[in-house]
PDB file of C-alpha atoms in Angstrom:
ATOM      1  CA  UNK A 988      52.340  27.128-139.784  1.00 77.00           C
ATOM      2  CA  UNK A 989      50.477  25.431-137.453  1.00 82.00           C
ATOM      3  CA  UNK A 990      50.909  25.572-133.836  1.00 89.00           C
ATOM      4  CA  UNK A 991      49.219  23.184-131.132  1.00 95.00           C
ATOM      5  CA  UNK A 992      49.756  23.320-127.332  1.00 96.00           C
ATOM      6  CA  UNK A 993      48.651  20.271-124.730  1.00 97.00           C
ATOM      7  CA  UNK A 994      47.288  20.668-121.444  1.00 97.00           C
ATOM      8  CA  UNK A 995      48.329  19.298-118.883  1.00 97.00           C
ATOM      9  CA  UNK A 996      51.422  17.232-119.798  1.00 96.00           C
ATOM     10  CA  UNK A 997      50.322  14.352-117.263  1.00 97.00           C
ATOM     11  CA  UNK A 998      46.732  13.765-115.173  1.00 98.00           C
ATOM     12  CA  UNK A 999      46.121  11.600-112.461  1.00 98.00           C
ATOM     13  CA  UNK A1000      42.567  10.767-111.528  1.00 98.00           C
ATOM     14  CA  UNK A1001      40.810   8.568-109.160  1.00 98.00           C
ATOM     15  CA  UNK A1002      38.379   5.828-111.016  1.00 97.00           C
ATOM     16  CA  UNK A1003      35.238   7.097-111.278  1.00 97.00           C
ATOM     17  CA  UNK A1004      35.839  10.850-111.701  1.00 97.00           C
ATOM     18  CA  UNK A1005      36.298  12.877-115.074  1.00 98.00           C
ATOM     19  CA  UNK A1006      39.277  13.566-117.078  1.00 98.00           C
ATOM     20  CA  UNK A1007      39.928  17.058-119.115  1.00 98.00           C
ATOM     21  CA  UNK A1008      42.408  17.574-121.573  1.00 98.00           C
ATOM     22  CA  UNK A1009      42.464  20.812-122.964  1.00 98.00           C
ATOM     23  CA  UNK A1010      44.030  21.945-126.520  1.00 98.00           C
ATOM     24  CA  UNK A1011      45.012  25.485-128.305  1.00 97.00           C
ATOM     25  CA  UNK A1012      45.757  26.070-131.462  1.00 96.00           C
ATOM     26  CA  UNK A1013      47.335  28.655-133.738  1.00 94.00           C
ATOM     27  CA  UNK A1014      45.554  28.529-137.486  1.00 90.00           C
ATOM     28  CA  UNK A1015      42.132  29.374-138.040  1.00 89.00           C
ATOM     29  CA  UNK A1016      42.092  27.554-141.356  1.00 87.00           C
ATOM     30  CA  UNK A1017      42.563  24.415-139.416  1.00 90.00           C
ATOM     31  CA  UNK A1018      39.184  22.150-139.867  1.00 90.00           C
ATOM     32  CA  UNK A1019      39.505  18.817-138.033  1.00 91.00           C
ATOM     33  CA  UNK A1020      40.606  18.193-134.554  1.00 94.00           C
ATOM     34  CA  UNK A1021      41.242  14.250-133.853  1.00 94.00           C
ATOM     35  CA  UNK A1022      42.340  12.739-130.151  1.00 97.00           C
ATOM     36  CA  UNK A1023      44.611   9.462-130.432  1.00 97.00           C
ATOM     37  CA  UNK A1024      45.065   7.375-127.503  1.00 97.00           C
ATOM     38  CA  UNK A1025      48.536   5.534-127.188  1.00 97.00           C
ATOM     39  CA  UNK A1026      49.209   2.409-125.157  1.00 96.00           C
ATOM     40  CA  UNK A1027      52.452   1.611-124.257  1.00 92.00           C
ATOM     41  CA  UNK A1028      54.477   0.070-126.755  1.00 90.00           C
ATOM     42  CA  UNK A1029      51.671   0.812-129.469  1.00 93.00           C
ATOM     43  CA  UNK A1030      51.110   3.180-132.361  1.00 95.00           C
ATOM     44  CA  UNK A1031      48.377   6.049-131.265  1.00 96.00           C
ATOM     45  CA  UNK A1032      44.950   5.191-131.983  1.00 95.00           C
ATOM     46  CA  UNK A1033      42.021   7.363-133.426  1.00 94.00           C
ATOM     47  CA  UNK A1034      39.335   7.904-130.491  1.00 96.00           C
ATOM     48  CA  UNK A1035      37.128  10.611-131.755  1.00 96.00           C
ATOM     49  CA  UNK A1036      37.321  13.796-133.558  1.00 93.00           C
ATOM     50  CA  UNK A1037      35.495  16.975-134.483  1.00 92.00           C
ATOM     51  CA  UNK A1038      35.396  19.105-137.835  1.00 89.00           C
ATOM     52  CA  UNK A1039      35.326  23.016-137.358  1.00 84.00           C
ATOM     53  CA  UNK A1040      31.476  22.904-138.318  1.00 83.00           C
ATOM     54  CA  UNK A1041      30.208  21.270-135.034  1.00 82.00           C
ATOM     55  CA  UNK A1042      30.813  22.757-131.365  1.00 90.00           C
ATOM     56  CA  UNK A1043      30.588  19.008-129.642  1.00 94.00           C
ATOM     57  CA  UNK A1044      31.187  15.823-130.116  1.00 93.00           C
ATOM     58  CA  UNK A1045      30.056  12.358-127.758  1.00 96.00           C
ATOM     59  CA  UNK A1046      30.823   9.182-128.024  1.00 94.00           C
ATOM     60  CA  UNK A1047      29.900   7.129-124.692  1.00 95.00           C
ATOM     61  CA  UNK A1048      32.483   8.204-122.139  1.00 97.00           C
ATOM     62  CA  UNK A1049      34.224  10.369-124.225  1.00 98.00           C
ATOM     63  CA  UNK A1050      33.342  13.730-125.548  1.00 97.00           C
ATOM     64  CA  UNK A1051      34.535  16.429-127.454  1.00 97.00           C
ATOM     65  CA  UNK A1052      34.645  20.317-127.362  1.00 96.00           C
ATOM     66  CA  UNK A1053      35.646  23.008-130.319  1.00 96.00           C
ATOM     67  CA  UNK A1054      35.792  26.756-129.828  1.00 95.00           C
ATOM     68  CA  UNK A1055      36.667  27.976-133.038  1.00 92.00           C
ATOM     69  CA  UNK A1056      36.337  32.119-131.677  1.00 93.00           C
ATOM     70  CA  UNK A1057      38.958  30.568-129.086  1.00 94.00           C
ATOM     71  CA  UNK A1058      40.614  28.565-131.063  1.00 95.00           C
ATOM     72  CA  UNK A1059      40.759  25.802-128.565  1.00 95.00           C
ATOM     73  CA  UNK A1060      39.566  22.071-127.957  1.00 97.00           C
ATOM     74  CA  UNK A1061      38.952  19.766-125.401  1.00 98.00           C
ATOM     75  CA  UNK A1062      39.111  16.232-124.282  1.00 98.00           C
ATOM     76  CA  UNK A1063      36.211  15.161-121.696  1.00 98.00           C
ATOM     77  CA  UNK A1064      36.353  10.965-120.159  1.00 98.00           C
ATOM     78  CA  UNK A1065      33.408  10.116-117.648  1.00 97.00           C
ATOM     79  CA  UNK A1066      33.494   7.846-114.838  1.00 98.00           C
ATOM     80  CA  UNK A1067      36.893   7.134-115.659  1.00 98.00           C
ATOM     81  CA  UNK A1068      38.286   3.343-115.706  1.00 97.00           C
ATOM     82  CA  UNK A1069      41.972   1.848-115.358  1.00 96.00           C
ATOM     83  CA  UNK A1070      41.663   0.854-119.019  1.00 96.00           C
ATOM     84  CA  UNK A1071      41.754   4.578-119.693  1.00 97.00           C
ATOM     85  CA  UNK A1072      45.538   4.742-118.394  1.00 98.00           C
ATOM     86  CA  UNK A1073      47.461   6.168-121.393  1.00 97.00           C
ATOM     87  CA  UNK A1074      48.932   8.874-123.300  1.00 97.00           C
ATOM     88  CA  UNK A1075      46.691  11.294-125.385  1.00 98.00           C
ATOM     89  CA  UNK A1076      47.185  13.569-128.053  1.00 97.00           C
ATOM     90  CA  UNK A1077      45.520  15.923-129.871  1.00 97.00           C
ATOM     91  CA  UNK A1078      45.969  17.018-133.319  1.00 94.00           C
ATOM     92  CA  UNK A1079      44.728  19.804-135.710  1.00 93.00           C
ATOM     93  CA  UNK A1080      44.978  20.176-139.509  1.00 87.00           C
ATOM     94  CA  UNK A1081      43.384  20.515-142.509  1.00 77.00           C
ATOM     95  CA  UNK A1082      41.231  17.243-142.997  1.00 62.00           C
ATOM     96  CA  UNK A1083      40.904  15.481-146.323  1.00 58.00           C
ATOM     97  CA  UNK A1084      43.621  16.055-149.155  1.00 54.00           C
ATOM     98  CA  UNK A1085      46.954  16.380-147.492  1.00 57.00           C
ATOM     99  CA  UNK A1086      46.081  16.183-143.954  1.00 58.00           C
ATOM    100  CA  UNK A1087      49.438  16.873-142.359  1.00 76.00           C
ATOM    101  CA  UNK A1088      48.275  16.990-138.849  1.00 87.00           C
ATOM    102  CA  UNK A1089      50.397  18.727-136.072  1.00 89.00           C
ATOM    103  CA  UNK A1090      50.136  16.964-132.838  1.00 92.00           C
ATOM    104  CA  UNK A1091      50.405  18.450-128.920  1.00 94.00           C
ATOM    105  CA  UNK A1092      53.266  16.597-127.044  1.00 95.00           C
ATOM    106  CA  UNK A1093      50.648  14.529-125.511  1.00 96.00           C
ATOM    107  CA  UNK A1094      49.163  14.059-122.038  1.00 97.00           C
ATOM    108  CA  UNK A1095      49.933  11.175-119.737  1.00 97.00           C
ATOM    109  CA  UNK A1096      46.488  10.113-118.305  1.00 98.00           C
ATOM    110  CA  UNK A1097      47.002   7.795-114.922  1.00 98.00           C
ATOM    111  CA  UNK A1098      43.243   6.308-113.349  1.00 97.00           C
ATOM    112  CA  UNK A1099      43.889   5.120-109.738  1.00 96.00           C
ATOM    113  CA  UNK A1100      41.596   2.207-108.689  1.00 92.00           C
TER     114      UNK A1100
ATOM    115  CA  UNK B1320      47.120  -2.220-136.500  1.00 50.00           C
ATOM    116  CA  UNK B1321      44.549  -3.606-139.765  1.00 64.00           C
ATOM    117  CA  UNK B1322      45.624  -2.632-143.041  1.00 92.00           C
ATOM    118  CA  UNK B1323      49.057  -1.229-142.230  1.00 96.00           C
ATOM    119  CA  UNK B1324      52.514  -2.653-140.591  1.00 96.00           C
ATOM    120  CA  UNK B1325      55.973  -1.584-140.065  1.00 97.00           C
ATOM    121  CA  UNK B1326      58.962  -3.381-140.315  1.00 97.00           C
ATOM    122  CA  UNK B1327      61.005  -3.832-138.437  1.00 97.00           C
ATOM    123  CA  UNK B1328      60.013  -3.308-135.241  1.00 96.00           C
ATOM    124  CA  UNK B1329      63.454  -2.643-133.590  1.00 97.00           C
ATOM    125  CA  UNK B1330      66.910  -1.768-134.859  1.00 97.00           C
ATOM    126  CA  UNK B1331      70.100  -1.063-133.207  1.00 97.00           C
ATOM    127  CA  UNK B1332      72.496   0.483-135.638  1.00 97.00           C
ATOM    128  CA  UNK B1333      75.898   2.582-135.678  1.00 97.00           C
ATOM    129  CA  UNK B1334      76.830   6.013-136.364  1.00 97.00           C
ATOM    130  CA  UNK B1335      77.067   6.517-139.937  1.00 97.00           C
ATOM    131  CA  UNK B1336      75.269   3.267-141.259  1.00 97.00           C
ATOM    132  CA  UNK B1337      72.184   3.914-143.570  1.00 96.00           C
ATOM    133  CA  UNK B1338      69.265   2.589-142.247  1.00 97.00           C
ATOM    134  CA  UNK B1339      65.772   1.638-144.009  1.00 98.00           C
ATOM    135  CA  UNK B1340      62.503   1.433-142.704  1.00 98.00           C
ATOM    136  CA  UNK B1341      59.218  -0.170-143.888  1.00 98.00           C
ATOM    137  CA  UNK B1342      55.800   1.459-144.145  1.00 98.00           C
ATOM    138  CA  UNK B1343      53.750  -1.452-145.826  1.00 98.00           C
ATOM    139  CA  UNK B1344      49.478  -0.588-146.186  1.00 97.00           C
ATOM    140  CA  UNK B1345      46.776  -3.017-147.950  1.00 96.00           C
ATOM    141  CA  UNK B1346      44.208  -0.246-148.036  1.00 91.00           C
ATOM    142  CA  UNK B1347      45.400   1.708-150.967  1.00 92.00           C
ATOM    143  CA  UNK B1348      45.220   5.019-149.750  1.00 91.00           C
ATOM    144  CA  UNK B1349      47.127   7.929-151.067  1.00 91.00           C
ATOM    145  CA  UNK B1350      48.321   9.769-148.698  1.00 92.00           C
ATOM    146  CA  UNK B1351      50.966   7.731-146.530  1.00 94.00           C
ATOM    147  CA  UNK B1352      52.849   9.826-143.436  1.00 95.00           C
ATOM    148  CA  UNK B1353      56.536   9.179-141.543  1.00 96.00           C
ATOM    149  CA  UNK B1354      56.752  10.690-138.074  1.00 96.00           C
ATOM    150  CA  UNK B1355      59.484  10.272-135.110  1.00 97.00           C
ATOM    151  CA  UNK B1356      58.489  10.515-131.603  1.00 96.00           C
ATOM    152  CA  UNK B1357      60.127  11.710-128.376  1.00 94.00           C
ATOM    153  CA  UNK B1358      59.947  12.366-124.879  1.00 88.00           C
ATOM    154  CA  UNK B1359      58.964  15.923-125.018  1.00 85.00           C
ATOM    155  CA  UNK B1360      58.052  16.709-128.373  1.00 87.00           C
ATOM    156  CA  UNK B1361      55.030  14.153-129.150  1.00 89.00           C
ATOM    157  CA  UNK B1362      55.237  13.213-132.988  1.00 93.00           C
ATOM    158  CA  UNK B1363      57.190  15.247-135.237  1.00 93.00           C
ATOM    159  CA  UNK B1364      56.238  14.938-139.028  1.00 92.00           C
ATOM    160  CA  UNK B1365      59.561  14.134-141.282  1.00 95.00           C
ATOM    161  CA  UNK B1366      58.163  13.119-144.569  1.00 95.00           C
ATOM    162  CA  UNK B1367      54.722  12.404-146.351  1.00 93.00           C
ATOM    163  CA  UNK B1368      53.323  10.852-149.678  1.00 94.00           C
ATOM    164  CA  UNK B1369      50.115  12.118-151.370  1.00 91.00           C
ATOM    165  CA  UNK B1370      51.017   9.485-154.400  1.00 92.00           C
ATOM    166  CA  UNK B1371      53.306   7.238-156.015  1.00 94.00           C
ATOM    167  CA  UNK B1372      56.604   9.354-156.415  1.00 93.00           C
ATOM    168  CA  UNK B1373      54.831  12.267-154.738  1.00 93.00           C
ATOM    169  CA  UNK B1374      56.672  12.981-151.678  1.00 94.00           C
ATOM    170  CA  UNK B1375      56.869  16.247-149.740  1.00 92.00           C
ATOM    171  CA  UNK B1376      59.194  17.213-146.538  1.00 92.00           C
ATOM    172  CA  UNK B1377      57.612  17.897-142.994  1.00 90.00           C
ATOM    173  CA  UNK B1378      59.429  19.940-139.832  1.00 88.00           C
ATOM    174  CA  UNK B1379      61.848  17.482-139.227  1.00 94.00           C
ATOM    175  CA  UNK B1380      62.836  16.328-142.636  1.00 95.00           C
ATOM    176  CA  UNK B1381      67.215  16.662-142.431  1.00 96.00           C
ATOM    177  CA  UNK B1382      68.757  13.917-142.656  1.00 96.00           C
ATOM    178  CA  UNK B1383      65.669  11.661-143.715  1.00 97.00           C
ATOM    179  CA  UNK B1384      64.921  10.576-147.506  1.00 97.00           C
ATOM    180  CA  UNK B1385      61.871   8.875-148.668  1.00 97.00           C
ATOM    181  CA  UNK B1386      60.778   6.952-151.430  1.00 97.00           C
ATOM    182  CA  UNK B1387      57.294   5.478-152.677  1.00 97.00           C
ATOM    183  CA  UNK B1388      57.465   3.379-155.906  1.00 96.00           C
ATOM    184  CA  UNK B1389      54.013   1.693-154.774  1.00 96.00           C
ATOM    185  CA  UNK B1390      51.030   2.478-153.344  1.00 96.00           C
ATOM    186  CA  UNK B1391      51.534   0.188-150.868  1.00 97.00           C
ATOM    187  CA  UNK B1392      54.600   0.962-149.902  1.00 97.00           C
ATOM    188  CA  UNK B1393      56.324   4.126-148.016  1.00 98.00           C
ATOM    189  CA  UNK B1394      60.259   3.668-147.308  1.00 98.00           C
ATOM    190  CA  UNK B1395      61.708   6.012-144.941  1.00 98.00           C
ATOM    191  CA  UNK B1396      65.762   6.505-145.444  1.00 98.00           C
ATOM    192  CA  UNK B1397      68.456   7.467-142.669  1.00 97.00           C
ATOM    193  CA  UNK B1398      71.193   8.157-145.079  1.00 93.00           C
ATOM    194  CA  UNK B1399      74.030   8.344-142.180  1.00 96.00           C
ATOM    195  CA  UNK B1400      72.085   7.447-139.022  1.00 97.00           C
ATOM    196  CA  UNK B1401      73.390   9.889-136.119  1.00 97.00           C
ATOM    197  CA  UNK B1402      72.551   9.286-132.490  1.00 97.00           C
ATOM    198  CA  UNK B1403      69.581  12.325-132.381  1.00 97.00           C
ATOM    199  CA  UNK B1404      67.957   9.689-134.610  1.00 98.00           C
ATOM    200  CA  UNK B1405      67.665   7.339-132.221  1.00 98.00           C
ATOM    201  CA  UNK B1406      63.455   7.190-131.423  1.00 98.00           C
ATOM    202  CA  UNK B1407      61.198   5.705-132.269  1.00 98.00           C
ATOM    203  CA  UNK B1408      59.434   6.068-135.754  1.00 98.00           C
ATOM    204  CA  UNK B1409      55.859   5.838-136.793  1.00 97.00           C
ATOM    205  CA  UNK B1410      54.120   5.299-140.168  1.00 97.00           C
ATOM    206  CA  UNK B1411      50.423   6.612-140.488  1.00 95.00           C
ATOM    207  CA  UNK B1412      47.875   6.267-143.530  1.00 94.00           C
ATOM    208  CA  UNK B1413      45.044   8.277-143.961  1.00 90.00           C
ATOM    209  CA  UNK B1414      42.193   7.137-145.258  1.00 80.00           C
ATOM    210  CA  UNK B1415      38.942   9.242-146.982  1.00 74.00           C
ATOM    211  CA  UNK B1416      37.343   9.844-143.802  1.00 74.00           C
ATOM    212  CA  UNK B1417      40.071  12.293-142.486  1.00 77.00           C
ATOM    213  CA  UNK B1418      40.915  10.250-139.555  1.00 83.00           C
ATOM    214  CA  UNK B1419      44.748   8.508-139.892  1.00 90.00           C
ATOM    215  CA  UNK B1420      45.916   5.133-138.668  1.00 93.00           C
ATOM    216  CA  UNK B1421      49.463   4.589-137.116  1.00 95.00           C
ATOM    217  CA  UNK B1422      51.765   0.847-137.511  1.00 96.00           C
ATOM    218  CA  UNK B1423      52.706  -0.146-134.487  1.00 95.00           C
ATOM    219  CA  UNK B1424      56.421   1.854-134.636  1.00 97.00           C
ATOM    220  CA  UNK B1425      59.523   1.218-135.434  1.00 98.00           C
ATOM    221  CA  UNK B1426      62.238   1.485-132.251  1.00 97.00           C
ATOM    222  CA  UNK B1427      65.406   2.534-133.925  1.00 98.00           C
ATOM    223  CA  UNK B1428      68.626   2.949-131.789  1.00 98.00           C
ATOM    224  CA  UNK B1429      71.630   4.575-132.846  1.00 97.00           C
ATOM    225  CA  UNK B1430      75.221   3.817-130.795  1.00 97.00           C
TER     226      UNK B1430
END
């Protein structure tokens, strides 16, 4: 089945500068990559994601890599802000019927003013 | 979280007491997920619904029954709560674009 590592387990950043969160994975039948973000004391919440036919991914600060050759993905926040203080996951799976994503154990994000 | 919400949000319960939680979604999608998260393992699957009475176990599925008699709703079963159950347990739905939405957790405590 599938396997997906997270790194690094926690990230500490000054405001301003960028943010990298990097993802491997195990199946190569896997076809969608999503990133949650999760607040404290809230569910995880969809912030962008990739299917295995495009390389990258933007949307405003956020961005996101796939190398399928490598089989790994990453997570890239610009000029980052307080508000971006969290813990991130990424995920891969099939997409569509049955999506049964497995998740990383997350990344703990901290953006020093 | 729109269109989907858990119930209830905290439980404290004892050894050996079932336990039922409460995945309720107003979007009518199919496929409907349980997961339990922890301090170093992220979220774990335990059970998942592609239909009404179409269930299917995940990685962490002993000790956890499901049932789904509606669309809208996804129960999730501790049928003799232990104290390794004690996390914290999140419904997701999963609508036609791929992406899933998660309740906002149950927090279910086991003494």
């Amino acid at each position: 089945g599938e396997n997906v590592e997270q790194h690094p387990s926690t990230l500490s950043v000054q405001e301003g500068d960028s943010a990298v969160i990097k993802c491997t994975y195990s199946d190569s039948a896997s076809n969608y990559f999503p990133w949650y973000k999760q607040e404290l004391g809230k569910g995880p919440q969809l912030i962008i994601d990739i299917r295995s036919n495009v390389g990258e991914k933007k949307d405003q600060r956020i961005a996101v890599t796939l190398n399928k050759t490598a089989k790994h993905f990453s997570l890239h926040i610009t000029e980052t802000q307080p508000e971006d203080s969290a813990v991130y996951f990424c995920a891969a799976g099939y997409g569509g019927s049955q999506g049964n994503l497995i998740f990383g154990k997350g990344t703990k994000l901290s953006v020093k003013p | 979280d729109a269109g989907i919400t858990q119930s209830p949000r905290h439980k404290v319960t004892e050894t050996g007491t079932p336990v039922t939680l409460r995945c309720h979604q107003t979007e009518n999608h199919r496929y409907m997920y349980w997961y339990r998260q922890d301090p170093g393992h992220g979220l774990r699957l335990i059970h998942y619904s592609y239909g009404v009475k179409d269930t299917d176990k995940g990685e962490v599925s002993d000790g956890y029954s499901v049932s789904r008699s509606k669309t809208e709703d996804f129960l999730l079963t501790l049928e003799s709560a232990t104290s390794s159950q004690t996390s914290v347990y999140f419904c997701a739905i999963q609508g036609t674009d791929y992406g899933y939405t998660f309740g906002s957790g149950t927090r279910l405590t086991v003494v």
